[in-house]
């Protein structure tokens, strides 16, 4: 059941619509050039295109990076990319809510777009607050009176209670944009998934993976959990396997060993649902050497799941009717150790079931193997998706659900 309004609920013709998008993209720290425009394309091809075609006057707000970070830039080149994607007048305004921005908004014509300055250039943006509190800040007080509707299309930043994410909803009628709507609906479908539902978790963010594992297993969302990457190493350790000094030192250095008691508890509760590798690929002088886990410990680090584990996982995936994947299963960037990730991702892509993939490295790997069009749903989100998969309600989504119906 959807509890928020969408673009279907509004006539946007000749209306001034403030759209919070997430143009936050990979940026080369040296050249400051955007190197991956996947999010800009997603917003452009769906929500922004629709608004332009319907004759809205569109005002875009976004962040790019965090102040002080190498990825922090203005939104000039994002605007240039957008211009290539949408055949309408698109203008970059190097102001957020001052006189210049306000004048540009007032002069907007139907079907035109302006992109305001990186919202994180304004120090109040990331201060925490409820929608009511955020609605009293300068950004909202200056821009909301000039607009008719607020559209939040930025699912990937919905886990933040930033001013531009939640602050317009108490004062402007608000809708989810098409990307926001699509992401939420996909996640809703996964609350009661087609069975069997299989989760594949890997990557380096083991603490996040553990939180997701707890949520999906304790709430009977997943029927099977297949593990790779660092989280698999922790589960192997929790099961009593001795991995070797190098791996243990690495896990200790990453401050991950405190997760072991929680993992042991989970293993006791769900012994049949959690699959950990039966064999691994070690990095022995940069060469792939596979051994059964019973032959561990080893001084060489674990860089991938082994062939037998891949077979076992492929078999489980072949019976799945819905699949969620987040995180590569090994060091996929190195061709000697990409076998597990590549084979498992190809299996998911070739299966004809609901599949959802998310997370920066996951999407990069899917792209690398040319599988982007085959995975049923690829989320644009990183942190927000992880929090949603942990069962957390996202402030940006709550704000849409509780938004005002009338301009105040
Ligand atoms: C993301 O890339 O996950 C979003 O754009 C949010 O960025 P943030 O972590 O800097 O808030």
PDB file of C-alpha atoms in Angstrom, residues 77-289:
ATOM      1  CA  UNK A  77      28.942  20.010 -15.188  1.00  0.00           C
ATOM      2  CA  UNK A  78      25.919  18.080 -13.896  1.00  0.00           C
ATOM      3  CA  UNK A  79      23.811  20.736 -15.630  1.00  0.00           C
ATOM      4  CA  UNK A  80      25.802  20.262 -18.846  1.00  0.00           C
ATOM      5  CA  UNK A  81      25.212  16.500 -18.680  1.00  0.00           C
ATOM      6  CA  UNK A  82      21.510  17.113 -18.077  1.00  0.00           C
ATOM      7  CA  UNK A  83      21.384  19.370 -21.142  1.00  0.00           C
ATOM      8  CA  UNK A  84      22.529  16.447 -23.288  1.00  0.00           C
ATOM      9  CA  UNK A  85      19.773  14.267 -21.871  1.00  0.00           C
ATOM     10  CA  UNK A  86      16.739  16.549 -22.029  1.00  0.00           C
ATOM     11  CA  UNK A  87      15.817  18.640 -25.060  1.00  0.00           C
ATOM     12  CA  UNK A  88      14.649  21.757 -23.193  1.00  0.00           C
ATOM     13  CA  UNK A  89      16.222  24.955 -21.847  1.00  0.00           C
ATOM     14  CA  UNK A  90      18.346  24.005 -18.808  1.00  0.00           C
ATOM     15  CA  UNK A  91      20.270  26.659 -16.889  1.00  0.00           C
ATOM     16  CA  UNK A  92      22.760  26.494 -14.035  1.00  0.00           C
ATOM     17  CA  UNK A  93      22.376  29.184 -11.359  1.00  0.00           C
ATOM     18  CA  UNK A  94      25.303  29.690  -8.988  1.00  0.00           C
ATOM     19  CA  UNK A  95      23.088  30.626  -6.081  1.00  0.00           C
ATOM     20  CA  UNK A  96      20.862  28.575  -3.772  1.00  0.00           C
ATOM     21  CA  UNK A  97      18.200  30.808  -2.259  1.00  0.00           C
ATOM     22  CA  UNK A  98      19.507  34.399  -2.585  1.00  0.00           C
ATOM     23  CA  UNK A  99      18.158  37.156  -4.813  1.00  0.00           C
ATOM     24  CA  UNK A 100      19.748  35.669  -7.940  1.00  0.00           C
ATOM     25  CA  UNK A 101      18.143  32.239  -7.430  1.00  0.00           C
ATOM     26  CA  UNK A 102      14.800  33.805  -6.550  1.00  0.00           C
ATOM     27  CA  UNK A 103      14.791  35.975  -9.692  1.00  0.00           C
ATOM     28  CA  UNK A 104      15.645  33.010 -11.897  1.00  0.00           C
ATOM     29  CA  UNK A 105      12.813  30.999 -10.370  1.00  0.00           C
ATOM     30  CA  UNK A 106      10.349  33.842 -10.963  1.00  0.00           C
ATOM     31  CA  UNK A 107      11.436  34.089 -14.620  1.00  0.00           C
ATOM     32  CA  UNK A 108      11.091  30.358 -15.370  1.00  0.00           C
ATOM     33  CA  UNK A 109       8.789  29.451 -18.267  1.00  0.00           C
ATOM     34  CA  UNK A 110       6.793  26.265 -18.780  1.00  0.00           C
ATOM     35  CA  UNK A 111       9.013  23.322 -19.707  1.00  0.00           C
ATOM     36  CA  UNK A 112      12.232  24.994 -18.515  1.00  0.00           C
ATOM     37  CA  UNK A 113      14.677  23.770 -15.871  1.00  0.00           C
ATOM     38  CA  UNK A 114      17.109  25.557 -13.597  1.00  0.00           C
ATOM     39  CA  UNK A 115      19.697  23.811 -11.456  1.00  0.00           C
ATOM     40  CA  UNK A 116      20.538  25.626  -8.236  1.00  0.00           C
ATOM     41  CA  UNK A 117      23.920  25.631  -6.509  1.00  0.00           C
ATOM     42  CA  UNK A 118      25.149  22.535  -4.584  1.00  0.00           C
ATOM     43  CA  UNK A 119      22.904  22.595  -1.523  1.00  0.00           C
ATOM     44  CA  UNK A 120      25.748  21.385   0.701  1.00  0.00           C
ATOM     45  CA  UNK A 121      27.519  24.694   0.129  1.00  0.00           C
ATOM     46  CA  UNK A 122      24.999  25.989   2.679  1.00  0.00           C
ATOM     47  CA  UNK A 123      26.122  24.901   6.137  1.00  0.00           C
ATOM     48  CA  UNK A 124      22.602  24.440   7.587  1.00  0.00           C
ATOM     49  CA  UNK A 125      21.684  21.750   5.022  1.00  0.00           C
ATOM     50  CA  UNK A 126      23.074  18.788   6.950  1.00  0.00           C
ATOM     51  CA  UNK A 127      22.035  19.887  10.455  1.00  0.00           C
ATOM     52  CA  UNK A 128      19.664  17.362  11.951  1.00  0.00           C
ATOM     53  CA  UNK A 129      16.010  18.185  12.498  1.00  0.00           C
ATOM     54  CA  UNK A 130      12.401  17.153  12.073  1.00  0.00           C
ATOM     55  CA  UNK A 131      10.567  18.251   8.926  1.00  0.00           C
ATOM     56  CA  UNK A 132       8.846  20.974  11.017  1.00  0.00           C
ATOM     57  CA  UNK A 133      12.186  22.278  12.323  1.00  0.00           C
ATOM     58  CA  UNK A 134      13.808  22.117   8.891  1.00  0.00           C
ATOM     59  CA  UNK A 135      10.871  23.964   7.330  1.00  0.00           C
ATOM     60  CA  UNK A 136      11.775  27.043   9.427  1.00  0.00           C
ATOM     61  CA  UNK A 137      15.255  27.359   7.890  1.00  0.00           C
ATOM     62  CA  UNK A 138      16.355  29.948   5.335  1.00  0.00           C
ATOM     63  CA  UNK A 139      16.361  27.579   2.350  1.00  0.00           C
ATOM     64  CA  UNK A 140      12.725  26.625   2.804  1.00  0.00           C
ATOM     65  CA  UNK A 141      11.543  30.057   3.929  1.00  0.00           C
ATOM     66  CA  UNK A 142      13.057  31.668   0.828  1.00  0.00           C
ATOM     67  CA  UNK A 143      12.153  29.090  -1.811  1.00  0.00           C
ATOM     68  CA  UNK A 144       8.828  27.550  -0.747  1.00  0.00           C
ATOM     69  CA  UNK A 145       6.834  30.795  -1.257  1.00  0.00           C
ATOM     70  CA  UNK A 146       7.969  30.794  -4.921  1.00  0.00           C
ATOM     71  CA  UNK A 147       6.873  27.193  -5.575  1.00  0.00           C
ATOM     72  CA  UNK A 148       3.637  25.232  -5.880  1.00  0.00           C
ATOM     73  CA  UNK A 149       4.803  21.652  -5.410  1.00  0.00           C
ATOM     74  CA  UNK A 150       7.769  19.802  -3.935  1.00  0.00           C
ATOM     75  CA  UNK A 151       8.908  16.576  -5.554  1.00  0.00           C
ATOM     76  CA  UNK A 152      11.388  14.333  -3.795  1.00  0.00           C
ATOM     77  CA  UNK A 153      13.076  12.048  -6.310  1.00  0.00           C
ATOM     78  CA  UNK A 154      16.198  11.449  -4.237  1.00  0.00           C
ATOM     79  CA  UNK A 155      15.689   8.000  -2.714  1.00  0.00           C
ATOM     80  CA  UNK A 156      19.445   7.611  -2.403  1.00  0.00           C
ATOM     81  CA  UNK A 157      19.605  10.438   0.138  1.00  0.00           C
ATOM     82  CA  UNK A 158      16.283   9.614   1.860  1.00  0.00           C
ATOM     83  CA  UNK A 159      18.207   8.211   4.835  1.00  0.00           C
ATOM     84  CA  UNK A 160      19.280  11.778   5.705  1.00  0.00           C
ATOM     85  CA  UNK A 161      17.009  14.276   7.476  1.00  0.00           C
ATOM     86  CA  UNK A 162      18.741  17.079   5.552  1.00  0.00           C
ATOM     87  CA  UNK A 163      16.811  20.333   5.115  1.00  0.00           C
ATOM     88  CA  UNK A 164      16.276  19.918   1.370  1.00  0.00           C
ATOM     89  CA  UNK A 165      15.139  16.310   1.848  1.00  0.00           C
ATOM     90  CA  UNK A 166      12.477  16.785   4.542  1.00  0.00           C
ATOM     91  CA  UNK A 167      11.987  20.559   5.034  1.00  0.00           C
ATOM     92  CA  UNK A 168       9.616  21.353   2.156  1.00  0.00           C
ATOM     93  CA  UNK A 169       7.053  18.696   3.045  1.00  0.00           C
ATOM     94  CA  UNK A 170       5.308  20.597   5.902  1.00  0.00           C
ATOM     95  CA  UNK A 171       4.817  23.708   3.743  1.00  0.00           C
ATOM     96  CA  UNK A 172       4.285  22.507   0.160  1.00  0.00           C
ATOM     97  CA  UNK A 173       2.082  19.773  -1.304  1.00  0.00           C
ATOM     98  CA  UNK A 174       4.615  17.030  -1.984  1.00  0.00           C
ATOM     99  CA  UNK A 175       5.023  14.029  -4.227  1.00  0.00           C
ATOM    100  CA  UNK A 176       7.501  11.234  -4.780  1.00  0.00           C
ATOM    101  CA  UNK A 177       9.241  11.490  -8.144  1.00  0.00           C
ATOM    102  CA  UNK A 178       9.362   8.453 -10.407  1.00  0.00           C
ATOM    103  CA  UNK A 179      12.753   7.225  -9.174  1.00  0.00           C
ATOM    104  CA  UNK A 180      11.703   7.572  -5.542  1.00  0.00           C
ATOM    105  CA  UNK A 181       8.423   5.817  -6.298  1.00  0.00           C
ATOM    106  CA  UNK A 182      10.123   2.971  -8.160  1.00  0.00           C
ATOM    107  CA  UNK A 183      12.700   2.373  -5.430  1.00  0.00           C
ATOM    108  CA  UNK A 184      10.094   2.347  -2.647  1.00  0.00           C
ATOM    109  CA  UNK A 185       7.779   0.037  -4.565  1.00  0.00           C
ATOM    110  CA  UNK A 186      10.592  -2.418  -5.277  1.00  0.00           C
ATOM    111  CA  UNK A 187      11.470  -2.511  -1.609  1.00  0.00           C
ATOM    112  CA  UNK A 188       7.840  -2.935  -0.623  1.00  0.00           C
ATOM    113  CA  UNK A 189       7.598  -5.922  -2.977  1.00  0.00           C
ATOM    114  CA  UNK A 190      10.499  -7.451  -1.079  1.00  0.00           C
ATOM    115  CA  UNK A 191       8.703  -7.221   2.272  1.00  0.00           C
ATOM    116  CA  UNK A 192       6.534 -10.096   1.092  1.00  0.00           C
ATOM    117  CA  UNK A 193       8.733 -11.612  -1.610  1.00  0.00           C
ATOM    118  CA  UNK A 194       8.108 -14.484  -3.987  1.00  0.00           C
ATOM    119  CA  UNK A 195       9.469 -17.635  -2.330  1.00  0.00           C
ATOM    120  CA  UNK A 196      12.095 -18.877  -2.071  1.00  0.00           C
ATOM    121  CA  UNK A 197      13.751 -15.487  -1.546  1.00  0.00           C
ATOM    122  CA  UNK A 198      17.545 -15.539  -1.591  1.00  0.00           C
ATOM    123  CA  UNK A 199      19.849 -12.766  -0.394  1.00  0.00           C
ATOM    124  CA  UNK A 200      23.458 -12.624  -1.566  1.00  0.00           C
ATOM    125  CA  UNK A 201      25.601 -10.410   0.638  1.00  0.00           C
ATOM    126  CA  UNK A 202      29.281  -9.633   0.238  1.00  0.00           C
ATOM    127  CA  UNK A 203      31.570  -6.644  -0.087  1.00  0.00           C
ATOM    128  CA  UNK A 204      33.598  -4.931   2.580  1.00  0.00           C
ATOM    129  CA  UNK A 205      30.933  -3.317   4.780  1.00  0.00           C
ATOM    130  CA  UNK A 206      30.516  -6.306   7.082  1.00  0.00           C
ATOM    131  CA  UNK A 207      28.742  -4.412   9.864  1.00  0.00           C
ATOM    132  CA  UNK A 208      26.011  -3.274   7.441  1.00  0.00           C
ATOM    133  CA  UNK A 209      25.746  -6.798   5.996  1.00  0.00           C
ATOM    134  CA  UNK A 210      25.291  -8.244   9.476  1.00  0.00           C
ATOM    135  CA  UNK A 211      22.474  -5.800  10.291  1.00  0.00           C
ATOM    136  CA  UNK A 212      20.731  -6.717   7.032  1.00  0.00           C
ATOM    137  CA  UNK A 213      21.249 -10.436   7.761  1.00  0.00           C
ATOM    138  CA  UNK A 214      19.651 -10.100  11.193  1.00  0.00           C
ATOM    139  CA  UNK A 215      16.657  -8.226   9.816  1.00  0.00           C
ATOM    140  CA  UNK A 216      15.917 -10.525   6.879  1.00  0.00           C
ATOM    141  CA  UNK A 217      16.401 -13.744   8.841  1.00  0.00           C
ATOM    142  CA  UNK A 218      14.708 -12.757  12.092  1.00  0.00           C
ATOM    143  CA  UNK A 219      11.707 -11.419  10.147  1.00  0.00           C
ATOM    144  CA  UNK A 220      11.540 -14.466   7.834  1.00  0.00           C
ATOM    145  CA  UNK A 221      12.082 -12.287   4.753  1.00  0.00           C
ATOM    146  CA  UNK A 222      14.902 -14.412   3.316  1.00  0.00           C
ATOM    147  CA  UNK A 223      14.769 -18.179   2.902  1.00  0.00           C
ATOM    148  CA  UNK A 224      18.492 -18.402   2.171  1.00  0.00           C
ATOM    149  CA  UNK A 225      21.430 -16.142   2.762  1.00  0.00           C
ATOM    150  CA  UNK A 226      24.533 -16.705   0.607  1.00  0.00           C
ATOM    151  CA  UNK A 227      27.682 -15.039   1.904  1.00  0.00           C
ATOM    152  CA  UNK A 228      30.896 -13.865   0.313  1.00  0.00           C
ATOM    153  CA  UNK A 229      33.402 -11.080   0.903  1.00  0.00           C
ATOM    154  CA  UNK A 230      34.417  -9.982   4.386  1.00  0.00           C
ATOM    155  CA  UNK A 231      31.139 -10.919   6.042  1.00  0.00           C
ATOM    156  CA  UNK A 232      31.687 -14.545   4.956  1.00  0.00           C
ATOM    157  CA  UNK A 233      35.081 -14.518   6.653  1.00  0.00           C
ATOM    158  CA  UNK A 234      33.465 -13.357   9.889  1.00  0.00           C
ATOM    159  CA  UNK A 235      30.793 -16.063   9.687  1.00  0.00           C
ATOM    160  CA  UNK A 236      33.492 -18.673   9.044  1.00  0.00           C
ATOM    161  CA  UNK A 237      35.377 -17.451  12.124  1.00  0.00           C
ATOM    162  CA  UNK A 238      32.161 -17.462  14.172  1.00  0.00           C
ATOM    163  CA  UNK A 239      31.650 -21.113  13.149  1.00  0.00           C
ATOM    164  CA  UNK A 240      35.013 -21.955  14.656  1.00  0.00           C
ATOM    165  CA  UNK A 241      37.140 -22.079  11.497  1.00  0.00           C
ATOM    166  CA  UNK A 242      40.652 -20.780  11.906  1.00  0.00           C
ATOM    167  CA  UNK A 243      41.354 -18.609   8.848  1.00  0.00           C
ATOM    168  CA  UNK A 244      44.998 -17.720   9.453  1.00  0.00           C
ATOM    169  CA  UNK A 245      46.917 -14.941  11.112  1.00  0.00           C
ATOM    170  CA  UNK A 246      46.915 -12.549   8.133  1.00  0.00           C
ATOM    171  CA  UNK A 247      43.135 -12.661   7.738  1.00  0.00           C
ATOM    172  CA  UNK A 248      42.538 -12.406  11.489  1.00  0.00           C
ATOM    173  CA  UNK A 249      44.885  -9.425  11.762  1.00  0.00           C
ATOM    174  CA  UNK A 250      43.007  -7.776   8.887  1.00  0.00           C
ATOM    175  CA  UNK A 251      39.613  -8.370  10.532  1.00  0.00           C
ATOM    176  CA  UNK A 252      40.972  -7.059  13.850  1.00  0.00           C
ATOM    177  CA  UNK A 253      42.439  -3.987  12.170  1.00  0.00           C
ATOM    178  CA  UNK A 254      39.067  -3.274  10.567  1.00  0.00           C
ATOM    179  CA  UNK A 255      37.574  -3.519  14.080  1.00  0.00           C
ATOM    180  CA  UNK A 256      35.181  -6.268  12.987  1.00  0.00           C
ATOM    181  CA  UNK A 257      35.838  -9.030  15.512  1.00  0.00           C
ATOM    182  CA  UNK A 258      33.325  -7.601  17.988  1.00  0.00           C
ATOM    183  CA  UNK A 259      30.624  -8.708  15.514  1.00  0.00           C
ATOM    184  CA  UNK A 260      31.379 -12.408  16.139  1.00  0.00           C
ATOM    185  CA  UNK A 261      29.028 -12.963  19.160  1.00  0.00           C
ATOM    186  CA  UNK A 262      26.086 -11.481  17.204  1.00  0.00           C
ATOM    187  CA  UNK A 263      26.936 -13.742  14.261  1.00  0.00           C
ATOM    188  CA  UNK A 264      27.112 -16.815  16.506  1.00  0.00           C
ATOM    189  CA  UNK A 265      23.669 -16.001  17.859  1.00  0.00           C
ATOM    190  CA  UNK A 266      22.305 -15.691  14.308  1.00  0.00           C
ATOM    191  CA  UNK A 267      23.922 -18.978  13.272  1.00  0.00           C
ATOM    192  CA  UNK A 268      22.289 -20.729  16.232  1.00  0.00           C
ATOM    193  CA  UNK A 269      18.866 -19.323  15.349  1.00  0.00           C
ATOM    194  CA  UNK A 270      19.014 -19.997  11.603  1.00  0.00           C
ATOM    195  CA  UNK A 271      21.459 -22.856  11.059  1.00  0.00           C
ATOM    196  CA  UNK A 272      19.886 -24.064   7.800  1.00  0.00           C
ATOM    197  CA  UNK A 273      19.380 -20.741   6.069  1.00  0.00           C
ATOM    198  CA  UNK A 274      22.889 -19.299   6.194  1.00  0.00           C
ATOM    199  CA  UNK A 275      25.369 -20.529   3.575  1.00  0.00           C
ATOM    200  CA  UNK A 276      29.042 -19.854   4.032  1.00  0.00           C
ATOM    201  CA  UNK A 277      31.847 -20.887   1.652  1.00  0.00           C
ATOM    202  CA  UNK A 278      32.901 -24.536   1.604  1.00  0.00           C
ATOM    203  CA  UNK A 279      36.053 -23.584  -0.287  1.00  0.00           C
ATOM    204  CA  UNK A 280      37.964 -20.365  -0.903  1.00  0.00           C
ATOM    205  CA  UNK A 281      40.445 -18.895  -3.373  1.00  0.00           C
ATOM    206  CA  UNK A 282      43.620 -17.710  -1.707  1.00  0.00           C
ATOM    207  CA  UNK A 283      45.913 -15.051  -3.101  1.00  0.00           C
ATOM    208  CA  UNK A 284      49.263 -16.870  -3.205  1.00  0.00           C
ATOM    209  CA  UNK A 285      51.803 -14.506  -4.743  1.00  0.00           C
ATOM    210  CA  UNK A 286      49.014 -12.957  -6.856  1.00  0.00           C
ATOM    211  CA  UNK A 287      47.939 -16.402  -8.140  1.00  0.00           C
ATOM    212  CA  UNK A 288      44.576 -18.033  -7.446  1.00  0.00           C
ATOM    213  CA  UNK A 289      44.900 -21.133  -5.264  1.00  0.00           C
TER     214      UNK A 289
END
